[in-house]
Amino acid sequence: CEITENSAEHGGGAVVLDEGRLEHCELSRNWARSSGGGAYVAGTVKNCRIVQNVSSFYGGGASLSSGGLIDGCEIDANSVTSRWASGGGVYNYSDGTLRNSLLTRNQTTGYGGGIFLGVYNPPYPLVENCTIADNSAQAGAGIYSMGWAEVRNGIVYDNSPDAYRYQPGDGNIIFANTCLPAIPQVYGETCFLGPPKFLAREVGVYRLAGDSPCLNRGANRDWMGTSADLGGTARIVGGTVDAGAYEYGGSAVGYPGGHPLSLPGTVEMEDFNCGGPGLAYKDLTLANEGGQYRPRESVDISRDSGAGNRHAIGWTKAGEWLEYTVNVVSSGTYAAEVGVAAVGAGGQFRMLF
C-alpha cells in the first residue's frame, strides 16, 4: 500500500496505530502538527518505507509510543520544522523499540536528527540493529537522549555535526556493540570505532563491505533466530550477528520486501533486488531521474497511475540492467507479459534467467 499526502492536526499524518500491525507500506509526504508526520505507533510497523514526511514538533517520520515497535523499515528524508523540534526521523519518548531499520537524511533544527529518545525510569527505549547515518540536527545529529536509552548492535556514523549527545544530568545512552566515531567514556565498553565501510554510501547503499569492522561484532538475541535483516538476509550469518541494519552474507544482495518474489505472480519492475550498483543493477546516471519510490537508488523511477504499484522504470539506456530474485513455486512452462513503451521504433529489452 501507499499512504501519501495526508495531514493531521495532532499525531500521525498518515496513520495512527494504537494496536495491530501495518506491513509493506510506503508512508510518504504526510504532515502532522504535533507528533509523527508519517505515523504514530503504539502497535507494530514492519517492512515499511517512511520517507519525506514532516512534523512541526516531534518525529518527522514517526513517533513511537509505549509498547510500539518499528521493525525492518527505511526511514529517510523526514524532518521536523519548529525551532526546538525533536526527532527528525523518529521520536521515542517511551519504552518503544526501533529494530532492524535504516535512518538516513533525516533532519531537524533542534535535537536528534535521526532519533530523539529517552525516559527517566525503566523500561528504557531500545534501538537495536539499526544503521543511523547522514542525518543532521543542531545537536545529537544521529541520536539525542533526554533521560536513559539503550542502543545495541548499531551503527551511528557520518551524521552532522555529531553522532550522539545526551542531556547532562538527565541520564545517558547505554551503548553496546555499536560502531561509533568515538567511544563513550561510560556505557560503551563493548563498542568499537569506525568507519563502518558501507558498500556505496555515496549512492545510498548502507550495506556492509566484506572488510567492514561491523561484521560479527554484535551480540545475539533470542528474536534473531527466525528474523531477517532489512534486506531479507538471515539476521545471523556465521554464528554472530553483525552490527547495523544489514547482515553480510558473502554477498550484499537482498530483497525489497524481505524475501524473493514468488512465481507465478506479478513482479513490479521497481522491486528489483537491493544491493546497489554492480550487484542489483547498472544505471548510467548517478541520480534517480524520476526521484520516486527508491530515491536513493540510481535506477530511474517515475509515477505511473496506470501501473499496478503506480510506478514505472524510465529513462532507460543501452547497457543498463536490473536483477530480480524469484522463487518459482512449481515447475512448468510460464508466459511473461510485460508492459513497455518507447519514444521511437527499434527499442528492445531482454529477460535472462
mmCIF file of C-alpha atoms in Angstrom:
data_model
loop_
_atom_site.group_PDB
_atom_site.id
_atom_site.type_symbol
_atom_site.label_atom_id
_atom_site.label_comp_id
_atom_site.label_asym_id
_atom_site.label_seq_id
_atom_site.Cartn_x
_atom_site.Cartn_y
_atom_site.Cartn_z
ATOM 1 C CA CYS A 1 0.000 0.000 0.000
ATOM 2 C CA GLU A 2 0.979 3.640 -0.364
ATOM 3 C CA ILE A 3 -0.306 6.315 2.025
ATOM 4 C CA THR A 4 0.700 9.736 0.834
ATOM 5 C CA GLU A 5 -0.008 13.468 1.156
ATOM 6 C CA ASN A 6 -2.283 13.378 4.192
ATOM 7 C CA SER A 7 -2.301 15.671 7.224
ATOM 8 C CA ALA A 8 -3.299 15.644 10.894
ATOM 9 C CA GLU A 9 -3.555 18.400 13.472
ATOM 10 C CA HIS A 10 -2.206 16.183 16.250
ATOM 11 C CA GLY A 11 -0.370 12.865 15.712
ATOM 12 C CA GLY A 12 0.085 10.514 12.777
ATOM 13 C CA GLY A 13 -0.170 12.340 9.492
ATOM 14 C CA ALA A 14 -0.665 9.078 7.562
ATOM 15 C CA VAL A 15 -1.717 6.624 10.263
ATOM 16 C CA VAL A 16 -2.368 6.358 14.000
ATOM 17 C CA LEU A 17 -1.695 2.771 15.051
ATOM 18 C CA ASP A 18 -2.844 2.228 18.625
ATOM 19 C CA GLU A 19 -2.559 -1.554 18.199
ATOM 20 C CA GLY A 20 -2.298 -4.131 15.415
ATOM 21 C CA ARG A 21 0.178 -4.187 12.522
ATOM 22 C CA LEU A 22 0.998 -2.218 9.397
ATOM 23 C CA GLU A 23 3.260 -4.030 6.905
ATOM 24 C CA HIS A 24 4.750 -3.480 3.446
ATOM 25 C CA CYS A 25 3.510 0.094 3.015
ATOM 26 C CA GLU A 26 5.062 3.357 1.940
ATOM 27 C CA LEU A 27 4.220 6.433 4.020
ATOM 28 C CA SER A 28 5.382 9.495 2.124
ATOM 29 C CA ARG A 29 4.900 13.277 2.134
ATOM 30 C CA ASN A 30 2.461 13.303 5.040
ATOM 31 C CA TRP A 31 2.306 16.046 7.703
ATOM 32 C CA ALA A 32 1.337 16.280 11.362
ATOM 33 C CA ARG A 33 1.348 19.384 13.516
ATOM 34 C CA SER A 34 2.257 17.653 16.765
ATOM 35 C CA SER A 35 3.902 14.232 16.559
ATOM 36 C CA GLY A 36 4.634 11.629 13.909
ATOM 37 C CA GLY A 37 4.472 13.172 10.461
ATOM 38 C CA GLY A 38 4.227 9.715 8.922
ATOM 39 C CA ALA A 39 2.923 7.549 11.754
ATOM 40 C CA TYR A 40 2.080 7.495 15.448
ATOM 41 C CA VAL A 41 2.949 3.973 16.559
ATOM 42 C CA ALA A 42 1.793 2.048 19.617
ATOM 43 C CA GLY A 43 1.365 -1.167 17.619
ATOM 44 C CA THR A 44 3.804 -2.654 15.069
ATOM 45 C CA VAL A 45 5.052 -1.126 11.829
ATOM 46 C CA LYS A 46 7.105 -3.642 9.858
ATOM 47 C CA ASN A 47 8.880 -3.645 6.485
ATOM 48 C CA CYS A 48 7.667 -0.165 5.528
ATOM 49 C CA ARG A 49 9.243 2.873 3.887
ATOM 50 C CA ILE A 50 8.718 6.095 5.843
ATOM 51 C CA VAL A 51 10.011 8.887 3.619
ATOM 52 C CA GLN A 52 9.720 12.658 3.169
ATOM 53 C CA ASN A 53 7.198 13.203 5.957
ATOM 54 C CA VAL A 54 7.105 16.347 8.111
ATOM 55 C CA SER A 55 6.045 17.174 11.645
ATOM 56 C CA SER A 56 6.103 20.602 13.211
ATOM 57 C CA PHE A 57 7.387 19.434 16.590
ATOM 58 C CA TYR A 58 8.163 15.735 17.213
ATOM 59 C CA GLY A 59 9.068 12.800 14.975
ATOM 60 C CA GLY A 60 9.109 13.827 11.341
ATOM 61 C CA GLY A 61 8.912 10.222 10.200
ATOM 62 C CA ALA A 62 7.291 8.514 13.170
ATOM 63 C CA SER A 63 6.534 8.846 16.851
ATOM 64 C CA LEU A 64 6.859 5.697 18.981
ATOM 65 C CA SER A 65 4.539 5.315 21.934
ATOM 66 C CA SER A 66 4.636 2.845 24.836
ATOM 67 C CA GLY A 67 4.914 -0.740 23.618
ATOM 68 C CA GLY A 68 5.304 0.285 19.976
ATOM 69 C CA LEU A 69 7.675 -1.469 17.558
ATOM 70 C CA ILE A 70 9.159 -0.257 14.277
ATOM 71 C CA ASP A 71 10.943 -3.179 12.629
ATOM 72 C CA GLY A 72 12.673 -3.506 9.277
ATOM 73 C CA CYS A 73 11.856 -0.026 7.997
ATOM 74 C CA GLU A 74 13.631 2.516 5.821
ATOM 75 C CA ILE A 75 13.213 5.947 7.428
ATOM 76 C CA ASP A 76 14.607 8.530 5.046
ATOM 77 C CA ALA A 77 14.480 12.287 4.404
ATOM 78 C CA ASN A 78 11.903 13.173 7.066
ATOM 79 C CA SER A 79 12.026 16.414 9.046
ATOM 80 C CA VAL A 80 10.668 18.457 11.910
ATOM 81 C CA THR A 81 10.483 22.165 11.375
ATOM 82 C CA SER A 82 9.886 24.267 14.509
ATOM 83 C CA ARG A 83 12.807 25.904 16.271
ATOM 84 C CA TRP A 84 13.150 23.401 19.129
ATOM 85 C CA ALA A 85 11.817 20.406 17.235
ATOM 86 C CA SER A 86 12.993 16.889 18.136
ATOM 87 C CA GLY A 87 13.466 13.649 16.235
ATOM 88 C CA GLY A 88 13.807 14.266 12.522
ATOM 89 C CA GLY A 89 13.391 10.563 11.775
ATOM 90 C CA VAL A 90 11.834 9.100 14.940
ATOM 91 C CA TYR A 91 10.694 10.467 18.299
ATOM 92 C CA ASN A 92 10.656 7.809 21.042
ATOM 93 C CA TYR A 93 9.989 9.252 24.477
ATOM 94 C CA SER A 94 8.645 5.914 25.730
ATOM 95 C CA ASP A 95 9.665 2.265 26.057
ATOM 96 C CA GLY A 96 9.128 1.663 22.326
ATOM 97 C CA THR A 97 11.593 -0.339 20.214
ATOM 98 C CA LEU A 98 13.242 0.544 16.911
ATOM 99 C CA ARG A 99 14.820 -2.526 15.292
ATOM 100 C CA ASN A 100 16.490 -3.607 12.038
ATOM 101 C CA SER A 101 15.942 -0.188 10.474
ATOM 102 C CA LEU A 102 17.855 2.350 8.407
ATOM 103 C CA LEU A 103 17.638 6.040 9.337
ATOM 104 C CA THR A 104 19.209 8.376 6.775
ATOM 105 C CA ARG A 105 18.965 12.024 5.650
ATOM 106 C CA ASN A 106 16.503 12.977 8.377
ATOM 107 C CA GLN A 107 16.857 16.456 9.819
ATOM 108 C CA THR A 108 15.739 18.865 12.499
ATOM 109 C CA THR A 109 16.654 22.368 13.542
ATOM 110 C CA GLY A 110 16.556 21.094 17.136
ATOM 111 C CA TYR A 111 17.673 17.795 18.665
ATOM 112 C CA GLY A 112 18.050 14.257 17.350
ATOM 113 C CA GLY A 113 18.294 14.291 13.574
ATOM 114 C CA GLY A 114 17.941 10.524 13.317
ATOM 115 C CA ILE A 115 16.149 9.815 16.585
ATOM 116 C CA PHE A 116 15.248 11.591 19.811
ATOM 117 C CA LEU A 117 14.639 9.289 22.760
ATOM 118 C CA GLY A 118 14.926 8.728 26.495
ATOM 119 C CA VAL A 119 12.884 8.166 29.677
ATOM 120 C CA TYR A 120 13.775 8.531 33.342
ATOM 121 C CA ASN A 121 12.683 5.111 34.626
ATOM 122 C CA PRO A 122 12.948 1.616 33.124
ATOM 123 C CA PRO A 123 11.978 0.045 30.832
ATOM 124 C CA TYR A 124 14.061 2.265 28.601
ATOM 125 C CA PRO A 125 13.567 2.904 24.870
ATOM 126 C CA LEU A 126 15.580 0.453 22.769
ATOM 127 C CA VAL A 127 17.338 0.929 19.423
ATOM 128 C CA GLU A 128 18.597 -2.408 18.148
ATOM 129 C CA ASN A 129 20.486 -3.364 14.977
ATOM 130 C CA CYS A 130 19.860 -0.014 13.313
ATOM 131 C CA THR A 131 22.064 1.979 10.935
ATOM 132 C CA ILE A 132 21.834 5.716 11.622
ATOM 133 C CA ALA A 133 23.808 7.788 9.107
ATOM 134 C CA ASP A 134 23.768 11.075 7.199
ATOM 135 C CA ASN A 135 21.258 12.769 9.498
ATOM 136 C CA SER A 136 21.559 16.379 10.699
ATOM 137 C CA ALA A 137 20.495 18.428 13.711
ATOM 138 C CA GLN A 138 21.582 21.266 15.958
ATOM 139 C CA ALA A 139 22.755 18.641 18.463
ATOM 140 C CA GLY A 140 22.714 14.859 18.524
ATOM 141 C CA ALA A 141 22.531 14.533 14.749
ATOM 142 C CA GLY A 142 22.384 10.742 14.956
ATOM 143 C CA ILE A 143 20.841 10.275 18.407
ATOM 144 C CA TYR A 144 19.809 12.678 21.154
ATOM 145 C CA SER A 145 18.716 11.359 24.547
ATOM 146 C CA MET A 146 16.927 13.210 27.317
ATOM 147 C CA GLY A 147 16.867 10.558 30.012
ATOM 148 C CA TRP A 148 18.005 6.941 29.659
ATOM 149 C CA ALA A 149 18.057 4.854 26.490
ATOM 150 C CA GLU A 150 19.697 1.674 25.151
ATOM 151 C CA VAL A 151 21.415 1.309 21.773
ATOM 152 C CA ARG A 152 22.594 -2.208 20.852
ATOM 153 C CA ASN A 153 24.337 -3.666 17.807
ATOM 154 C CA GLY A 154 24.107 -0.388 15.926
ATOM 155 C CA ILE A 155 25.993 1.851 13.549
ATOM 156 C CA VAL A 156 25.863 5.579 14.343
ATOM 157 C CA TYR A 157 28.191 7.262 11.895
ATOM 158 C CA ASP A 158 28.531 10.054 9.309
ATOM 159 C CA ASN A 159 25.956 12.307 10.982
ATOM 160 C CA SER A 160 26.474 16.074 11.142
ATOM 161 C CA PRO A 161 27.618 17.741 13.306
ATOM 162 C CA ASP A 162 27.873 14.875 15.831
ATOM 163 C CA ALA A 163 26.946 11.208 16.258
ATOM 164 C CA TYR A 164 25.114 11.434 19.578
ATOM 165 C CA ARG A 165 24.501 13.621 22.588
ATOM 166 C CA TYR A 166 22.605 13.329 25.849
ATOM 167 C CA GLN A 167 21.169 15.855 28.263
ATOM 168 C CA PRO A 168 23.711 16.219 31.113
ATOM 169 C CA GLY A 169 22.282 15.262 34.491
ATOM 170 C CA ASP A 170 19.182 13.640 32.976
ATOM 171 C CA GLY A 171 20.572 10.195 32.184
ATOM 172 C CA ASN A 172 22.745 8.691 29.480
ATOM 173 C CA ILE A 173 22.801 6.450 26.428
ATOM 174 C CA ILE A 174 23.780 2.866 27.236
ATOM 175 C CA PHE A 175 25.671 1.749 24.122
ATOM 176 C CA ALA A 176 26.576 -1.888 23.469
ATOM 177 C CA ASN A 177 28.335 -3.467 20.474
ATOM 178 C CA THR A 178 27.884 -0.315 18.400
ATOM 179 C CA CYS A 179 30.120 1.283 15.744
ATOM 180 C CA LEU A 180 30.815 4.924 16.648
ATOM 181 C CA PRO A 181 33.267 7.681 15.660
ATOM 182 C CA ALA A 182 34.310 7.957 19.333
ATOM 183 C CA ILE A 183 33.903 5.541 22.243
ATOM 184 C CA PRO A 184 31.839 6.884 25.197
ATOM 185 C CA GLN A 185 33.726 7.228 28.484
ATOM 186 C CA VAL A 186 30.949 5.328 30.247
ATOM 187 C CA TYR A 187 28.358 2.814 28.990
ATOM 188 C CA GLY A 188 30.361 1.955 25.891
ATOM 189 C CA GLU A 189 32.789 -0.806 26.862
ATOM 190 C CA THR A 190 31.803 -3.180 24.040
ATOM 191 C CA CYS A 191 31.627 -0.508 21.329
ATOM 192 C CA PHE A 192 34.178 -0.103 18.543
ATOM 193 C CA LEU A 193 35.449 2.599 16.229
ATOM 194 C CA GLY A 194 34.503 3.093 12.593
ATOM 195 C CA PRO A 195 34.415 3.891 9.814
ATOM 196 C CA PRO A 196 31.867 1.137 9.191
ATOM 197 C CA LYS A 197 32.839 0.745 5.497
ATOM 198 C CA PHE A 198 29.484 0.971 3.810
ATOM 199 C CA LEU A 199 29.345 -0.597 0.370
ATOM 200 C CA ALA A 200 28.412 2.601 -1.513
ATOM 201 C CA ARG A 201 27.267 5.343 0.855
ATOM 202 C CA GLU A 202 27.595 7.999 -1.866
ATOM 203 C CA VAL A 203 24.585 6.477 -3.676
ATOM 204 C CA GLY A 204 22.687 5.478 -0.557
ATOM 205 C CA VAL A 205 23.841 1.837 -0.211
ATOM 206 C CA TYR A 206 24.468 1.257 3.511
ATOM 207 C CA ARG A 207 25.157 -2.465 3.303
ATOM 208 C CA LEU A 208 28.477 -3.629 4.699
ATOM 209 C CA ALA A 209 31.572 -4.272 2.624
ATOM 210 C CA GLY A 210 33.390 -7.550 3.124
ATOM 211 C CA ASP A 211 36.117 -5.883 5.211
ATOM 212 C CA SER A 212 33.780 -3.877 7.444
ATOM 213 C CA PRO A 213 34.686 -3.794 11.154
ATOM 214 C CA CYS A 214 30.956 -4.290 11.886
ATOM 215 C CA LEU A 215 30.965 -7.932 10.785
ATOM 216 C CA ASN A 216 30.313 -10.356 13.665
ATOM 217 C CA ARG A 217 30.568 -7.549 16.238
ATOM 218 C CA GLY A 218 27.043 -7.646 17.645
ATOM 219 C CA ALA A 219 25.549 -9.672 20.475
ATOM 220 C CA ASN A 220 22.997 -12.360 19.556
ATOM 221 C CA ARG A 221 19.429 -12.056 20.862
ATOM 222 C CA ASP A 222 16.600 -14.588 21.004
ATOM 223 C CA TRP A 223 14.467 -12.773 18.402
ATOM 224 C CA MET A 224 17.165 -13.101 15.750
ATOM 225 C CA GLY A 225 16.815 -16.855 15.181
ATOM 226 C CA THR A 226 13.749 -16.513 12.956
ATOM 227 C CA SER A 227 14.261 -12.950 11.716
ATOM 228 C CA ALA A 228 15.691 -11.364 8.584
ATOM 229 C CA ASP A 229 17.697 -8.177 8.308
ATOM 230 C CA LEU A 230 16.489 -5.089 6.455
ATOM 231 C CA GLY A 231 17.398 -6.603 3.086
ATOM 232 C CA GLY A 232 15.953 -10.069 3.634
ATOM 233 C CA THR A 233 19.147 -11.906 4.614
ATOM 234 C CA ALA A 234 19.020 -14.137 7.708
ATOM 235 C CA ARG A 235 19.715 -11.959 10.723
ATOM 236 C CA ILE A 236 22.618 -14.145 11.870
ATOM 237 C CA VAL A 237 25.142 -15.375 9.298
ATOM 238 C CA GLY A 238 28.313 -17.046 10.528
ATOM 239 C CA GLY A 239 27.299 -17.521 14.151
ATOM 240 C CA THR A 240 27.411 -13.910 15.381
ATOM 241 C CA VAL A 241 25.160 -11.065 14.319
ATOM 242 C CA ASP A 242 26.633 -8.065 12.509
ATOM 243 C CA ALA A 243 26.163 -4.506 13.756
ATOM 244 C CA GLY A 244 23.684 -2.358 11.876
ATOM 245 C CA ALA A 245 20.564 -2.971 9.825
ATOM 246 C CA TYR A 246 22.188 -5.303 7.281
ATOM 247 C CA GLU A 247 23.837 -8.685 7.716
ATOM 248 C CA TYR A 248 26.762 -9.503 5.465
ATOM 249 C CA GLY A 249 26.182 -12.908 3.910
ATOM 250 C CA GLY A 250 29.039 -13.151 1.461
ATOM 251 C CA SER A 251 27.021 -11.069 -0.975
ATOM 252 C CA ALA A 252 25.318 -7.750 -0.495
ATOM 253 C CA VAL A 253 22.138 -8.595 -2.368
ATOM 254 C CA GLY A 254 18.768 -8.527 -0.627
ATOM 255 C CA TYR A 255 15.105 -8.170 -1.471
ATOM 256 C CA PRO A 256 12.835 -5.101 -1.175
ATOM 257 C CA GLY A 257 10.028 -6.997 0.571
ATOM 258 C CA GLY A 258 12.378 -9.035 2.771
ATOM 259 C CA HIS A 259 12.075 -12.184 0.630
ATOM 260 C CA PRO A 260 12.359 -13.257 -3.034
ATOM 261 C CA LEU A 261 9.409 -12.554 -5.327
ATOM 262 C CA SER A 262 7.089 -15.520 -5.919
ATOM 263 C CA LEU A 263 6.144 -17.013 -9.304
ATOM 264 C CA PRO A 264 3.582 -17.447 -10.661
ATOM 265 C CA GLY A 265 2.641 -13.907 -9.762
ATOM 266 C CA THR A 266 3.206 -10.246 -10.550
ATOM 267 C CA VAL A 267 6.689 -8.755 -10.482
ATOM 268 C CA GLU A 268 6.701 -4.982 -10.142
ATOM 269 C CA MET A 269 9.661 -3.743 -12.175
ATOM 270 C CA GLU A 270 10.652 -1.229 -9.490
ATOM 271 C CA ASP A 271 11.071 -4.085 -6.962
ATOM 272 C CA PHE A 272 14.485 -5.110 -8.262
ATOM 273 C CA ASN A 273 16.980 -6.531 -5.779
ATOM 274 C CA CYS A 274 18.614 -4.405 -3.100
ATOM 275 C CA GLY A 275 22.384 -4.106 -3.101
ATOM 276 C CA GLY A 276 23.207 -1.099 -5.209
ATOM 277 C CA PRO A 277 25.044 -0.585 -8.492
ATOM 278 C CA GLY A 278 27.016 -3.518 -9.828
ATOM 279 C CA LEU A 279 25.121 -6.001 -7.690
ATOM 280 C CA ALA A 280 21.419 -5.326 -8.177
ATOM 281 C CA TYR A 281 21.514 -3.073 -11.245
ATOM 282 C CA LYS A 282 23.535 -0.973 -13.627
ATOM 283 C CA ASP A 283 22.343 2.552 -14.349
ATOM 284 C CA LEU A 284 24.354 5.055 -16.374
ATOM 285 C CA THR A 285 23.258 8.103 -14.373
ATOM 286 C CA LEU A 286 24.001 8.654 -10.681
ATOM 287 C CA ALA A 287 20.617 10.156 -9.752
ATOM 288 C CA ASN A 288 17.158 8.606 -9.837
ATOM 289 C CA GLU A 289 15.876 10.790 -12.690
ATOM 290 C CA GLY A 290 12.233 10.399 -11.610
ATOM 291 C CA GLY A 291 13.015 10.741 -7.909
ATOM 292 C CA GLN A 292 10.282 8.273 -6.914
ATOM 293 C CA TYR A 293 9.837 5.113 -4.807
ATOM 294 C CA ARG A 294 13.535 4.394 -4.148
ATOM 295 C CA PRO A 295 15.051 7.878 -4.361
ATOM 296 C CA ARG A 296 18.492 6.881 -3.046
ATOM 297 C CA GLU A 297 18.975 4.314 -5.823
ATOM 298 C CA SER A 298 20.323 5.331 -9.240
ATOM 299 C CA VAL A 299 17.578 3.468 -11.136
ATOM 300 C CA ASP A 300 15.191 5.964 -12.738
ATOM 301 C CA ILE A 301 11.640 5.538 -11.382
ATOM 302 C CA SER A 302 8.618 7.695 -12.143
ATOM 303 C CA ARG A 303 4.999 7.750 -11.067
ATOM 304 C CA ASP A 304 2.574 5.946 -13.367
ATOM 305 C CA SER A 305 -1.088 5.890 -12.344
ATOM 306 C CA GLY A 306 -1.762 3.034 -14.749
ATOM 307 C CA ALA A 307 0.821 0.663 -13.260
ATOM 308 C CA GLY A 308 -0.001 -1.901 -10.578
ATOM 309 C CA ASN A 309 2.144 -0.203 -7.938
ATOM 310 C CA ARG A 310 1.732 3.250 -9.530
ATOM 311 C CA HIS A 311 5.404 3.416 -10.523
ATOM 312 C CA ALA A 312 7.409 2.623 -13.661
ATOM 313 C CA ILE A 313 11.040 2.330 -14.744
ATOM 314 C CA GLY A 314 12.026 5.009 -17.267
ATOM 315 C CA TRP A 315 14.932 6.881 -18.875
ATOM 316 C CA THR A 316 16.484 3.538 -19.823
ATOM 317 C CA LYS A 317 19.648 3.418 -21.929
ATOM 318 C CA ALA A 318 21.501 0.673 -23.763
ATOM 319 C CA GLY A 319 23.676 -1.319 -21.367
ATOM 320 C CA GLU A 320 21.548 -0.779 -18.255
ATOM 321 C CA TRP A 321 20.155 -3.811 -16.398
ATOM 322 C CA LEU A 322 18.117 -4.820 -13.342
ATOM 323 C CA GLU A 323 18.317 -8.040 -11.344
ATOM 324 C CA TYR A 324 15.412 -9.823 -9.619
ATOM 325 C CA THR A 325 15.422 -12.887 -7.378
ATOM 326 C CA VAL A 326 12.349 -15.094 -7.667
ATOM 327 C CA ASN A 327 11.061 -18.221 -6.001
ATOM 328 C CA VAL A 328 9.315 -20.483 -8.536
ATOM 329 C CA VAL A 329 6.677 -22.290 -6.504
ATOM 330 C CA SER A 330 6.079 -25.083 -9.020
ATOM 331 C CA SER A 331 7.906 -26.263 -12.127
ATOM 332 C CA GLY A 332 6.317 -25.698 -15.511
ATOM 333 C CA THR A 333 6.222 -23.511 -18.599
ATOM 334 C CA TYR A 334 5.359 -19.876 -17.923
ATOM 335 C CA ALA A 335 4.322 -16.989 -20.138
ATOM 336 C CA ALA A 336 5.573 -13.496 -19.319
ATOM 337 C CA GLU A 337 3.570 -10.352 -20.064
ATOM 338 C CA VAL A 338 5.423 -7.053 -19.729
ATOM 339 C CA GLY A 339 4.089 -3.519 -20.098
ATOM 340 C CA VAL A 340 6.557 -1.479 -22.172
ATOM 341 C CA ALA A 341 6.714 1.842 -24.013
ATOM 342 C CA ALA A 342 9.272 3.614 -26.191
ATOM 343 C CA VAL A 343 9.773 7.058 -27.691
ATOM 344 C CA GLY A 344 10.567 5.550 -31.087
ATOM 345 C CA ALA A 345 10.868 2.372 -33.121
ATOM 346 C CA GLY A 346 13.576 -0.226 -32.625
ATOM 347 C CA GLY A 347 13.770 -0.354 -28.831
ATOM 348 C CA GLN A 348 14.197 -3.760 -27.234
ATOM 349 C CA PHE A 349 14.950 -5.481 -23.952
ATOM 350 C CA ARG A 350 15.855 -8.993 -22.845
ATOM 351 C CA MET A 351 14.875 -11.224 -19.942
ATOM 352 C CA LEU A 352 17.602 -13.636 -18.836
ATOM 353 C CA PHE A 353 17.246 -16.479 -16.319
#
